[in-house]
Every structure is written in C-alpha cells, then in structure tokens.
C-alpha positions as a printed NumPy array, in Angstrom:
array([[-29.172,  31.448,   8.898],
       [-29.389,  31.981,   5.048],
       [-32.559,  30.183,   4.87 ],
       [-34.089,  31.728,   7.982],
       [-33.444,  35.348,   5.964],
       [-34.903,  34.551,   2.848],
       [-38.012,  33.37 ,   4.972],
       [-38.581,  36.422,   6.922],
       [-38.047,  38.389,   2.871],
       [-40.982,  36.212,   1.639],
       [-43.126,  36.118,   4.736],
       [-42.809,  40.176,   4.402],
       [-43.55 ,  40.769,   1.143],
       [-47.194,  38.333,   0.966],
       [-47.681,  40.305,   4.395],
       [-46.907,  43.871,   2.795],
       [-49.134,  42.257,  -0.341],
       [-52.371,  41.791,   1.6  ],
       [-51.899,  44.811,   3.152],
       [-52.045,  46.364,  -0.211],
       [-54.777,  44.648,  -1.072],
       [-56.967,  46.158,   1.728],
       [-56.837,  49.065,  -0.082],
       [-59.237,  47.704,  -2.513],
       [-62.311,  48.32 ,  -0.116],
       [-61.995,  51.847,  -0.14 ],
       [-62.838,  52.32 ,  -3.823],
       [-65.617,  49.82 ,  -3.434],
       [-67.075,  51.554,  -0.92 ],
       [-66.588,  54.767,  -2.094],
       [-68.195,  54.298,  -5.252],
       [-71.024,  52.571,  -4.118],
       [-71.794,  55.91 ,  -1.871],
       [-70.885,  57.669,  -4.814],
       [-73.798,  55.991,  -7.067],
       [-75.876,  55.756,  -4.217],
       [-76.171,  59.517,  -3.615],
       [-75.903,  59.831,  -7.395],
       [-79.025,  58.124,  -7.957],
       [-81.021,  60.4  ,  -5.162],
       [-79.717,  63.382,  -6.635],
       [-81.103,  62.076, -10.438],
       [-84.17 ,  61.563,  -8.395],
       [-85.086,  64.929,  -6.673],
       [-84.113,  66.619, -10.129],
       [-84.452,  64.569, -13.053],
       [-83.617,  67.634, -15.511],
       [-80.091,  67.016, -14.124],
       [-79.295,  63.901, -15.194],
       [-76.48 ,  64.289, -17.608],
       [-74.462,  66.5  , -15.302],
       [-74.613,  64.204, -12.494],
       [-74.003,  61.167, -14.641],
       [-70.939,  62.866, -16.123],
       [-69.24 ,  63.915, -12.653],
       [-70.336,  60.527, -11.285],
       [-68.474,  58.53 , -13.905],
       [-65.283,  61.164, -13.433],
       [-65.291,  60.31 ,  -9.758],
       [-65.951,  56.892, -10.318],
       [-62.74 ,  56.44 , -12.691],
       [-60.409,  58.839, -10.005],
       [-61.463,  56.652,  -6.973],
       [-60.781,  53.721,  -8.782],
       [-57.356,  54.036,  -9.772],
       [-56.657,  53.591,  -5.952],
       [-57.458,  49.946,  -6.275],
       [-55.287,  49.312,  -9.388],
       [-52.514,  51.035,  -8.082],
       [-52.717,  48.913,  -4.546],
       [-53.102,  45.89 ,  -7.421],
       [-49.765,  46.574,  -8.967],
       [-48.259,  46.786,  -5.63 ],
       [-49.915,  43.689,  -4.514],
       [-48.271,  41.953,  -8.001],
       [-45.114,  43.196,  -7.392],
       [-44.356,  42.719,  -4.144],
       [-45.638,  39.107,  -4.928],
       [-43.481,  38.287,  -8.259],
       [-40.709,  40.555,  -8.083],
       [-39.463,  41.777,  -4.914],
       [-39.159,  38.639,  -3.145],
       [-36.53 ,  37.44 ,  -6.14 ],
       [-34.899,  40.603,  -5.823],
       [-34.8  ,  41.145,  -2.683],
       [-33.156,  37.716,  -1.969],
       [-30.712,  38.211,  -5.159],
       [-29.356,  41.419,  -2.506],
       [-29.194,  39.142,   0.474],
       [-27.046,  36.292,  -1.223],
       [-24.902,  38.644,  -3.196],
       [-24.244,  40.909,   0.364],
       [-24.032,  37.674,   2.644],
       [-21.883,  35.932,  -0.279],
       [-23.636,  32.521,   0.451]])
C-alpha cells in the first residue's frame, strides 16, 4: 500500500511539472508578437526607434519572468517535493 502511495506522489508531481512547463509557450509567443509589432511600428516611424526599443525590451524582460518562474516550479516539484512529500507519508503512515 506504501509503495502504491509513494507512486501516485511521484506520478503527481512530473504530472504537476509538465504542466508547469506549458507555461513556457506563453512568453514565447508573447514576445515574438511583441517584436513582431515592434518592428512594424520602427517601420512606419523610424524617428521612434529608441522609445519603442526601450518599452519593447521592458516588456520583453516582464513577460519573461513567467517562464522562469513556471521553471523553478517545474525544478522543484521535480527534485524536492517528491522527497518531501514522501518523508510526510512515511513519517504519518509510520512504515
């Protein structure tokens, strides 16, 4: 029954993992629009450059910090909740 437990704990947390990880698209995508439109907007107005290039790299570095924070969740939930999670189980169940 013990084993059967600490299978479901591990199973769950690579499960919760790559559903973190999906969470990387979203910046991808994001800041590909991002540069996309970006690089129109540089091109109807050339004089405009640095102000464009300076809000594009600010939303650029915001959007991204959605894929490092779904990173550290994906690590975590790989290395260190499984261990702990299972340290709870055997200490509760006592076996």
């Amino acid at each position: 029954m013990l084993e059967l437990a600490i299978g479901i704990i591990l199973g769950c947390c690579a499960l919760g993992a790559g559903v973190a990880m999906i969470a990387g698209v979203g910046p991808g995508i994001g800041e590909g629009n991002a540069v996309g439109k970006a690089c129109e907007a540089i091109a109807r107005q050339p004089e405009s450059k640095s102000s464009v290039t300076s809000t594009l790299l600010m939303g650029c570095a915001v959007a991204e910090t959605t894929g490092l924070y779904a990173l550290v969740i994906a690590i975590l939930l790989i290395f260190v909740a499984p261990n702990l999670l299972v340290n709870i189980l055997t200490s509760t169940i006592g076996g």
